[in-house]
Amino acid sequence: MSAAQNKDTPTTADTTKDGATKASAPATSAFVAACRGEKVDHVPVWFMRQAGRSLPEYRKLREGVPMLESCTRPDMVVEITMQPVRRYGVDAAIFYSDIVVPLKAIGVDLDIVPGTGPVVADPIRTVKDVERQLRDLTADDVPYVTESVRGLVSELKGTPLIGFAGAPFTLASYLIEGGPSRDHRLTKELMYRDRATWDALLGRLAKIAASFLRVQVQAGAQAVQLFDSWAGSLSREDYVTYVKPYAKQVLDAVADLGVPRIHFGVGTGELLQEMGDAGAEVVGVDWRVSLADAVTRVGKGRSVQGNLDPTVLFAPEDVMKKKATAVLEAGRQARGHVFNLGHGVLPATDPDALKRLVDHVHAFEVR
Ligand code: CP3
């Protein structure tokens, strides 16, 4: 029997008789179990950027609505978050929002430009800029996040929702550069030249990211992912000196909530151990490092998430399946494995290929 046939095992709520206390507590999902290194009946799978431009139903819904506006409309957030869950049967939903939403919410003048990414009107370069533009975030700044998460938890019927935030370094890179950057030259220049401004900026961003995660978990998100997407541009030494303490600050600040914490970045093969050590239960891995090596680097105390190259979805089906199976086999050596891509779904990806991949992962026998 394929493992996937067990997927719809009834929840605790459906089966126990001691109703009151357990009525709202579903049996641990495969996703949360894998994050914690507990036994699973199938390998859980979800995809970074599973909601978004690869889906025709997303493009249709977003017509004429700017990205950041869509993030403030709970009806749209719920629908867009649900779209890939319905279509693919993935084991987790990722909250539809963006890493810059909390910055916009506290008044930073920025926009998301289609095809480019976040663009900041007034880049941050001095302590004065930090103090003027960045204040603490509270739940009152993002009522639409609380409302959207609550709506999702009831729609999802037990499928876990992952909340997320951008990590301080990745947020800082947009704020300092004023937009996307290939080499992060201005970011690193500030980091090396002006430690006081750097510490003030990353300290504030850590508090904002932590608050954004707390709002999502308090409204019902069952896991969090901290995206330090661009941390892979740093040497291990610089990561440890300038960046890790702030990622740790964010992860520590949500430790008491008891939900799994996933820590991910692109091109972070040399940083995996440090990113785990910053305080995550799960380390996200991109495709440039083999998952077997990643498991060794992360160690037995943490789970891994990843790491199929997103372009493999454009390969012939037999190639795609073979490569996915290799990732699944390597994942067996980990404490727990959440299958994912090594970075986000590319906009041109055929949704049917993603569906075939989900089915392939679910058919893999766990031992
Ligand atoms: O499905 C999901 O993953 C959930 C939603 C999500 C979005 N952004 C929606 C989005 C998540 C988790 C993010 C995180 C995010 N945003 C990150 C970290 C993840 C990563 O990719 O490394 C980063 C670096 C950003 C900043 C950002 N926002 C970029 C680089 C872009 C793409 C710009 C472009 O047009 O190519 C965005 C815009 C964005 N965020 C889109 C979506 C669905 C596309 C908006 C559109 O429809 O035009």
Tab-separated table of C-alpha atoms and ligand atoms in Angstrom:
chain	number	residue	atom	x	y	z
A	1	MET	CA	0.000	0.000	0.000
A	2	SER	CA	1.307	3.416	-0.810
A	3	ALA	CA	1.942	5.657	2.128
A	4	ALA	CA	-0.300	8.321	0.664
A	5	GLN	CA	-3.364	6.166	1.207
A	6	ASN	CA	-2.959	6.795	4.912
A	7	LYS	CA	-3.107	10.530	4.412
A	8	ASP	CA	-6.664	10.964	5.488
A	9	THR	CA	-6.337	9.191	8.793
A	10	PRO	CA	-9.020	10.676	11.048
A	11	THR	CA	-7.956	13.370	13.453
A	12	THR	CA	-7.876	12.852	17.192
A	13	ALA	CA	-10.900	15.088	17.287
A	14	ASP	CA	-12.861	12.627	15.161
A	15	THR	CA	-11.967	9.552	17.145
A	16	THR	CA	-11.562	10.287	20.845
A	17	LYS	CA	-14.379	10.294	23.294
A	18	ASP	CA	-12.924	12.703	25.835
A	19	GLY	CA	-14.257	15.457	23.602
A	20	ALA	CA	-13.881	18.784	25.335
A	21	THR	CA	-10.114	19.085	25.689
A	22	LYS	CA	-9.173	17.435	22.420
A	23	ALA	CA	-12.039	18.598	20.246
A	24	SER	CA	-9.935	21.229	18.481
A	25	ALA	CA	-6.622	19.357	18.524
A	26	PRO	CA	-6.045	17.416	15.321
A	27	ALA	CA	-3.626	14.489	15.322
A	28	THR	CA	-0.148	15.737	14.511
A	29	SER	CA	0.126	16.251	10.767
A	30	ALA	CA	2.901	14.553	8.800
A	31	PHE	CA	4.374	18.011	8.208
A	32	VAL	CA	4.646	18.973	11.880
A	33	ALA	CA	5.789	15.437	12.778
A	34	ALA	CA	8.622	15.556	10.220
A	35	CYS	CA	9.659	18.981	11.495
A	36	ARG	CA	9.921	17.525	14.994
A	37	GLY	CA	11.647	14.330	13.877
A	38	GLU	CA	8.676	12.146	14.794
A	39	LYS	CA	7.427	9.169	12.825
A	40	VAL	CA	5.435	9.911	9.675
A	41	ASP	CA	3.238	7.754	7.428
A	42	HIS	CA	4.363	9.652	4.311
A	43	VAL	CA	6.969	12.280	3.478
A	44	PRO	CA	5.229	15.673	3.706
A	45	VAL	CA	5.640	18.082	0.815
A	46	TRP	CA	4.918	21.740	0.121
A	47	PHE	CA	6.567	24.277	-2.186
A	48	MET	CA	8.002	27.699	-1.576
A	49	ARG	CA	5.991	30.083	-3.826
A	50	GLN	CA	3.334	27.424	-4.343
A	51	ALA	CA	0.828	30.278	-4.360
A	52	GLY	CA	1.521	32.698	-7.147
A	53	ARG	CA	2.171	33.274	-10.769
A	54	SER	CA	2.435	29.663	-11.917
A	55	LEU	CA	-1.289	29.274	-11.179
A	56	PRO	CA	-3.800	30.628	-13.739
A	57	GLU	CA	-6.404	31.001	-10.973
A	58	TYR	CA	-3.935	33.243	-9.100
A	59	ARG	CA	-3.220	35.418	-12.120
A	60	LYS	CA	-6.934	35.817	-12.729
A	61	LEU	CA	-7.685	36.823	-9.137
A	62	ARG	CA	-4.777	39.285	-9.006
A	63	GLU	CA	-5.763	41.096	-12.230
A	64	GLY	CA	-5.757	44.826	-11.516
A	65	VAL	CA	-4.886	44.416	-7.816
A	66	PRO	CA	-1.356	45.481	-6.813
A	67	MET	CA	0.636	42.832	-4.893
A	68	LEU	CA	0.792	44.722	-1.584
A	69	GLU	CA	-2.878	45.610	-1.720
A	70	SER	CA	-3.766	41.941	-2.241
A	71	CYS	CA	-1.888	41.122	0.993
A	72	THR	CA	-4.191	43.424	2.981
A	73	ARG	CA	-7.412	41.834	1.716
A	74	PRO	CA	-8.306	38.757	3.786
A	75	ASP	CA	-10.687	37.397	1.130
A	76	MET	CA	-7.834	37.391	-1.415
A	77	VAL	CA	-5.230	36.133	1.057
A	78	VAL	CA	-7.410	33.182	2.049
A	79	GLU	CA	-8.305	32.294	-1.533
A	80	ILE	CA	-4.728	32.565	-2.863
A	81	THR	CA	-3.297	30.570	0.046
A	82	MET	CA	-5.894	27.843	-0.532
A	83	GLN	CA	-5.399	27.556	-4.295
A	84	PRO	CA	-2.302	25.317	-4.255
A	85	VAL	CA	-3.656	23.286	-1.330
A	86	ARG	CA	-6.746	22.394	-3.354
A	87	ARG	CA	-4.902	21.812	-6.589
A	88	TYR	CA	-1.929	19.799	-5.343
A	89	GLY	CA	-2.942	18.274	-2.007
A	90	VAL	CA	0.244	19.573	-0.414
A	91	ASP	CA	0.826	18.869	3.286
A	92	ALA	CA	1.105	22.513	4.330
A	93	ALA	CA	-0.129	25.915	3.253
A	94	ILE	CA	2.185	28.940	3.168
A	95	PHE	CA	0.567	32.196	4.163
A	96	TYR	CA	0.145	34.493	1.158
A	97	SER	CA	1.953	37.700	2.039
A	98	ASP	CA	5.448	39.072	1.507
A	99	ILE	CA	8.545	39.694	3.601
A	100	VAL	CA	8.116	43.459	3.121
A	101	VAL	CA	4.486	43.559	4.350
A	102	PRO	CA	5.458	44.306	7.994
A	103	LEU	CA	7.761	47.113	6.816
A	104	LYS	CA	5.001	48.640	4.724
A	105	ALA	CA	2.675	48.285	7.734
A	106	ILE	CA	4.896	50.465	9.933
A	107	GLY	CA	5.103	53.127	7.253
A	108	VAL	CA	8.204	52.375	5.196
A	109	ASP	CA	7.665	53.826	1.731
A	110	LEU	CA	8.071	50.786	-0.521
A	111	ASP	CA	6.338	48.870	-3.276
A	112	ILE	CA	6.645	45.505	-4.980
A	113	VAL	CA	7.334	46.100	-8.647
A	114	PRO	CA	6.230	43.215	-10.899
A	115	GLY	CA	9.225	41.422	-12.392
A	116	THR	CA	11.630	43.279	-10.096
A	117	GLY	CA	10.666	42.806	-6.457
A	118	PRO	CA	10.599	45.158	-3.473
A	119	VAL	CA	11.694	48.748	-4.197
A	120	VAL	CA	12.294	51.180	-1.316
A	121	ALA	CA	11.792	54.921	-1.919
A	122	ASP	CA	14.158	56.200	0.751
A	123	PRO	CA	16.977	53.684	1.400
A	124	ILE	CA	18.334	53.349	4.933
A	125	ARG	CA	21.999	54.264	5.358
A	126	THR	CA	22.367	55.952	8.789
A	127	VAL	CA	21.228	55.506	12.395
A	128	LYS	CA	18.918	58.494	11.857
A	129	ASP	CA	17.302	56.690	8.917
A	130	VAL	CA	16.812	53.622	11.123
A	131	GLU	CA	15.213	55.617	13.912
A	132	ARG	CA	13.042	57.636	11.579
A	133	GLN	CA	11.744	54.751	9.457
A	134	LEU	CA	11.624	51.694	11.706
A	135	ARG	CA	9.483	51.337	14.798
A	136	ASP	CA	8.168	48.223	16.527
A	137	LEU	CA	5.318	46.321	14.907
A	138	THR	CA	2.215	45.308	16.854
A	139	ALA	CA	-0.788	43.177	15.940
A	140	ASP	CA	-2.757	46.429	15.511
A	141	ASP	CA	-0.553	47.343	12.528
A	142	VAL	CA	-1.585	44.208	10.642
A	143	PRO	CA	-5.235	43.420	11.491
A	144	TYR	CA	-5.626	41.865	8.036
A	145	VAL	CA	-2.948	39.290	8.899
A	146	THR	CA	-4.797	38.133	12.010
A	147	GLU	CA	-8.099	38.051	10.155
A	148	SER	CA	-6.606	36.158	7.193
A	149	VAL	CA	-4.851	33.562	9.351
A	150	ARG	CA	-8.011	32.935	11.362
A	151	GLY	CA	-10.026	32.529	8.184
A	152	LEU	CA	-7.430	30.144	6.796
A	153	VAL	CA	-7.252	27.953	9.861
A	154	SER	CA	-10.954	27.222	9.543
A	155	GLU	CA	-10.760	26.682	5.744
A	156	LEU	CA	-7.720	24.437	5.967
A	157	LYS	CA	-9.441	21.858	8.176
A	158	GLY	CA	-6.287	20.534	9.786
A	159	THR	CA	-3.741	21.150	7.015
A	160	PRO	CA	-1.078	23.186	8.806
A	161	LEU	CA	-0.468	26.808	7.893
A	162	ILE	CA	3.118	28.073	7.794
A	163	GLY	CA	3.627	31.672	8.846
A	164	PHE	CA	6.789	33.428	7.721
A	165	ALA	CA	8.978	36.486	7.953
A	166	GLY	CA	12.064	37.824	6.228
A	167	ALA	CA	15.189	37.546	8.356
A	168	PRO	CA	17.008	40.740	9.377
A	169	PHE	CA	19.836	40.434	6.829
A	170	THR	CA	17.517	39.840	3.870
A	171	LEU	CA	15.197	42.680	4.905
A	172	ALA	CA	18.204	44.943	5.499
A	173	SER	CA	19.509	44.215	2.028
A	174	TYR	CA	16.315	45.607	0.449
A	175	LEU	CA	16.236	48.613	2.791
A	176	ILE	CA	19.888	49.519	2.237
A	177	GLU	CA	20.149	48.810	-1.501
A	178	GLY	CA	16.724	50.308	-2.199
A	179	GLY	CA	15.792	47.216	-4.206
A	180	PRO	CA	17.044	43.825	-5.322
A	181	SER	CA	20.799	43.466	-5.660
A	182	ARG	CA	23.092	40.878	-7.172
A	183	ASP	CA	26.188	41.460	-5.049
A	184	HIS	CA	24.724	43.222	-1.975
A	185	ARG	CA	27.605	45.665	-2.209
A	186	LEU	CA	25.999	48.565	-0.319
A	187	THR	CA	24.672	46.205	2.341
A	188	LYS	CA	28.095	44.716	3.034
A	189	GLU	CA	29.757	48.119	2.814
A	190	LEU	CA	27.554	49.374	5.645
A	191	MET	CA	28.080	46.137	7.580
A	192	TYR	CA	31.878	46.496	7.460
A	193	ARG	CA	32.089	50.273	7.819
A	194	ASP	CA	29.507	51.233	10.417
A	195	ARG	CA	28.841	48.558	12.999
A	196	ALA	CA	26.668	50.848	15.142
A	197	THR	CA	24.225	51.542	12.319
A	198	TRP	CA	24.317	47.887	11.311
A	199	ASP	CA	23.466	46.713	14.825
A	200	ALA	CA	20.721	49.301	15.205
A	201	LEU	CA	19.180	48.316	11.875
A	202	LEU	CA	19.361	44.548	12.319
A	203	GLY	CA	18.218	44.789	15.934
A	204	ARG	CA	15.081	46.661	14.895
A	205	LEU	CA	14.413	44.307	12.014
A	206	ALA	CA	14.757	41.306	14.347
A	207	LYS	CA	12.048	42.746	16.601
A	208	ILE	CA	9.767	43.480	13.648
A	209	ALA	CA	10.239	39.994	12.167
A	210	ALA	CA	9.612	38.356	15.548
A	211	SER	CA	6.400	40.344	16.043
A	212	PHE	CA	5.209	39.473	12.538
A	213	LEU	CA	5.755	35.763	13.270
A	214	ARG	CA	4.051	35.993	16.668
A	215	VAL	CA	0.958	37.613	15.163
A	216	GLN	CA	0.649	34.743	12.679
A	217	VAL	CA	1.173	31.990	15.264
A	218	GLN	CA	-1.155	33.610	17.780
A	219	ALA	CA	-3.846	33.685	15.092
A	220	GLY	CA	-3.317	29.966	14.398
A	221	ALA	CA	-0.267	29.309	12.169
A	222	GLN	CA	1.245	25.938	13.132
A	223	ALA	CA	4.840	26.519	11.989
A	224	VAL	CA	7.045	29.416	10.958
A	225	GLN	CA	9.686	29.851	8.307
A	226	LEU	CA	12.346	32.520	8.580
A	227	PHE	CA	13.549	33.430	5.084
A	228	ASP	CA	17.149	34.616	5.053
A	229	SER	CA	17.079	34.318	1.296
A	230	TRP	CA	20.267	36.254	0.597
A	231	ALA	CA	22.424	35.085	3.540
A	232	GLY	CA	24.237	32.778	1.106
A	233	SER	CA	26.117	35.820	-0.196
A	234	LEU	CA	28.121	35.851	3.074
A	235	SER	CA	31.174	33.901	4.171
A	236	ARG	CA	30.618	31.728	7.205
A	237	GLU	CA	32.769	34.047	9.300
A	238	ASP	CA	30.797	37.152	8.335
A	239	TYR	CA	27.522	35.302	8.776
A	240	VAL	CA	28.482	34.367	12.324
A	241	THR	CA	29.767	37.846	13.176
A	242	TYR	CA	27.179	40.124	11.608
A	243	VAL	CA	24.034	38.154	10.850
A	244	LYS	CA	23.537	35.016	12.912
A	245	PRO	CA	22.971	36.863	16.224
A	246	TYR	CA	19.966	38.641	14.715
A	247	ALA	CA	18.485	35.533	13.098
A	248	LYS	CA	18.896	33.887	16.505
A	249	GLN	CA	17.126	36.822	18.142
A	250	VAL	CA	14.094	36.268	15.902
A	251	LEU	CA	14.035	32.496	16.376
A	252	ASP	CA	14.538	32.783	20.157
A	253	ALA	CA	11.700	35.303	20.374
A	254	VAL	CA	9.201	32.730	19.064
A	255	ALA	CA	10.615	29.663	20.833
A	256	ASP	CA	7.998	29.859	23.598
A	257	LEU	CA	5.176	29.437	21.060
A	258	GLY	CA	6.117	25.779	20.607
A	259	VAL	CA	5.691	25.631	16.827
A	260	PRO	CA	8.425	24.262	14.532
A	261	ARG	CA	10.807	26.896	13.234
A	262	ILE	CA	12.235	26.494	9.707
A	263	HIS	CA	15.277	28.541	8.698
A	264	PHE	CA	16.012	28.875	4.977
A	265	GLY	CA	18.362	30.687	2.649
A	266	VAL	CA	19.597	30.338	-0.929
A	267	GLY	CA	23.175	29.174	-1.577
A	268	THR	CA	23.742	28.503	2.114
A	269	GLY	CA	25.570	25.166	1.805
A	270	GLU	CA	28.440	26.501	3.902
A	271	LEU	CA	26.087	28.025	6.497
A	272	LEU	CA	23.704	25.144	7.174
A	273	GLN	CA	25.155	24.204	10.528
A	274	GLU	CA	25.123	27.817	11.708
A	275	MET	CA	21.575	28.360	10.481
A	276	GLY	CA	20.428	25.353	12.488
A	277	ASP	CA	22.407	26.510	15.475
A	278	ALA	CA	20.636	29.881	15.308
A	279	GLY	CA	17.650	28.063	16.785
A	280	ALA	CA	15.645	26.185	14.157
A	281	GLU	CA	14.038	22.753	14.298
A	282	VAL	CA	14.291	22.507	10.513
A	283	VAL	CA	16.962	23.802	8.143
A	284	GLY	CA	15.865	24.576	4.573
A	285	VAL	CA	18.358	23.538	1.918
A	286	ASP	CA	18.766	24.826	-1.626
A	287	TRP	CA	19.659	22.499	-4.512
A	288	ARG	CA	23.319	23.440	-4.855
A	289	VAL	CA	24.290	21.146	-1.996
A	290	SER	CA	23.311	17.463	-2.026
A	291	LEU	CA	20.698	16.669	0.599
A	292	ALA	CA	22.977	13.893	1.903
A	293	ASP	CA	25.735	16.445	2.620
A	294	ALA	CA	23.183	18.834	4.071
A	295	VAL	CA	21.954	16.155	6.491
A	296	THR	CA	25.521	15.600	7.686
A	297	ARG	CA	26.088	19.330	8.125
A	298	VAL	CA	22.797	19.950	9.912
A	299	GLY	CA	23.266	16.951	12.210
A	300	LYS	CA	20.909	14.529	13.906
A	301	GLY	CA	19.296	17.095	16.162
A	302	ARG	CA	17.407	18.872	13.387
A	303	SER	CA	15.208	18.058	10.400
A	304	VAL	CA	15.839	19.204	6.841
A	305	GLN	CA	13.593	20.685	4.171
A	306	GLY	CA	14.279	20.620	0.441
A	307	ASN	CA	15.818	20.480	-2.044
A	308	LEU	CA	14.855	19.679	-5.633
A	309	ASP	CA	16.125	22.174	-8.218
A	310	PRO	CA	13.015	24.152	-9.314
A	311	THR	CA	14.042	23.778	-12.971
A	312	VAL	CA	13.693	19.985	-12.681
A	313	LEU	CA	9.942	20.628	-13.059
A	314	PHE	CA	10.755	21.433	-16.698
A	315	ALA	CA	12.543	18.104	-17.248
A	316	PRO	CA	10.890	15.011	-18.775
A	317	GLU	CA	8.728	13.230	-16.209
A	318	ASP	CA	11.083	10.249	-15.770
A	319	VAL	CA	14.022	12.576	-15.078
A	320	MET	CA	11.960	14.586	-12.611
A	321	LYS	CA	10.856	11.452	-10.764
A	322	LYS	CA	14.366	10.027	-10.639
A	323	LYS	CA	15.765	13.237	-9.178
A	324	ALA	CA	12.925	13.535	-6.675
A	325	THR	CA	13.482	9.941	-5.581
A	326	ALA	CA	17.178	10.688	-4.997
A	327	VAL	CA	16.165	13.581	-2.716
A	328	LEU	CA	13.690	11.338	-0.877
A	329	GLU	CA	16.319	8.606	-0.409
A	330	ALA	CA	18.806	11.120	0.998
A	331	GLY	CA	16.085	12.437	3.287
A	332	ARG	CA	15.853	9.020	4.948
A	333	GLN	CA	19.137	9.740	6.715
A	334	ALA	CA	17.743	12.902	8.299
A	335	ARG	CA	16.000	13.153	11.647
A	336	GLY	CA	12.988	14.286	9.652
A	337	HIS	CA	12.510	15.393	6.039
A	338	VAL	CA	10.028	17.844	4.570
A	339	PHE	CA	10.157	17.624	0.783
A	340	ASN	CA	10.336	20.982	-1.007
A	341	LEU	CA	12.110	22.674	-3.870
A	342	GLY	CA	15.492	24.264	-3.282
A	343	HIS	CA	13.879	27.696	-3.836
A	344	GLY	CA	10.559	29.030	-5.083
A	345	VAL	CA	8.383	27.638	-7.869
A	346	LEU	CA	9.341	29.427	-11.090
A	347	PRO	CA	6.442	31.378	-12.658
A	348	ALA	CA	6.592	29.371	-15.920
A	349	THR	CA	6.195	26.021	-14.115
A	350	ASP	CA	3.382	23.761	-15.363
A	351	PRO	CA	1.016	23.204	-12.410
A	352	ASP	CA	0.396	19.649	-13.664
A	353	ALA	CA	4.098	18.876	-13.225
A	354	LEU	CA	3.854	20.035	-9.599
A	355	LYS	CA	0.823	17.826	-9.094
A	356	ARG	CA	2.747	14.827	-10.491
A	357	LEU	CA	5.607	15.637	-8.143
A	358	VAL	CA	3.335	15.767	-5.084
A	359	ASP	CA	1.833	12.391	-6.039
A	360	HIS	CA	5.314	10.955	-6.534
A	361	VAL	CA	6.461	12.147	-3.097
A	362	HIS	CA	3.306	10.808	-1.455
A	363	ALA	CA	3.797	7.384	-3.082
A	364	PHE	CA	7.307	7.043	-1.635
A	365	GLU	CA	7.378	4.352	1.045
A	366	VAL	CA	8.674	5.529	4.378
A	367	ARG	CA	10.500	2.940	6.439
B	1	CP3	O1	3.576	30.890	-2.029
B	1	CP3	C1	4.331	31.528	-1.246
B	1	CP3	O2	5.540	31.282	-1.125
B	1	CP3	C2	3.701	32.524	-0.306
B	1	CP3	C3	3.900	33.878	-0.462
B	1	CP3	C4	5.260	34.556	-0.534
B	1	CP3	C5	5.473	35.659	-1.407
B	1	CP3	N1	6.687	36.198	-1.122
B	1	CP3	C6	4.493	36.121	-2.391
B	1	CP3	C7	4.975	36.889	-3.554
B	1	CP3	C8	6.414	34.410	0.231
B	1	CP3	C9	6.733	33.366	1.279
B	1	CP3	C10	7.314	35.454	-0.154
B	1	CP3	C11	8.611	35.686	0.499
B	1	CP3	C12	9.596	36.563	-0.162
B	1	CP3	N2	9.376	37.765	-0.795
B	1	CP3	C13	10.983	36.340	-0.131
B	1	CP3	C14	11.648	35.171	0.532
B	1	CP3	C15	11.473	33.947	-0.283
B	1	CP3	C16	12.411	33.821	-1.458
B	1	CP3	O3	11.894	33.828	-2.576
B	1	CP3	O4	13.610	33.743	-1.239
B	1	CP3	C17	11.601	37.403	-0.813
B	1	CP3	C18	13.082	37.561	-1.061
B	1	CP3	C19	10.583	38.302	-1.221
B	1	CP3	C20	10.723	39.581	-1.948
B	1	CP3	C21	9.997	39.512	-3.245
B	1	CP3	N3	8.629	39.707	-3.365
B	1	CP3	C22	10.490	39.137	-4.515
B	1	CP3	C23	11.943	38.840	-4.827
B	1	CP3	C24	9.398	39.111	-5.397
B	1	CP3	C25	9.374	38.694	-6.852
B	1	CP3	C26	9.477	39.824	-7.807
B	1	CP3	C27	9.104	39.394	-9.202
B	1	CP3	O5	8.100	39.896	-9.703
B	1	CP3	O6	9.782	38.528	-9.762
B	1	CP3	C28	8.260	39.480	-4.665
B	1	CP3	C29	6.881	39.559	-5.174
B	1	CP3	C30	6.019	38.404	-4.810
B	1	CP3	N4	5.899	37.907	-3.563
B	1	CP3	C31	5.143	37.696	-5.677
B	1	CP3	C32	4.474	36.754	-4.893
B	1	CP3	C33	3.399	35.789	-5.304
B	1	CP3	C34	4.927	37.988	-7.146
B	1	CP3	C35	3.990	39.115	-7.249
B	1	CP3	C36	3.271	39.146	-8.565
B	1	CP3	O7	2.290	38.401	-8.718
B	1	CP3	O8	3.669	39.957	-9.416
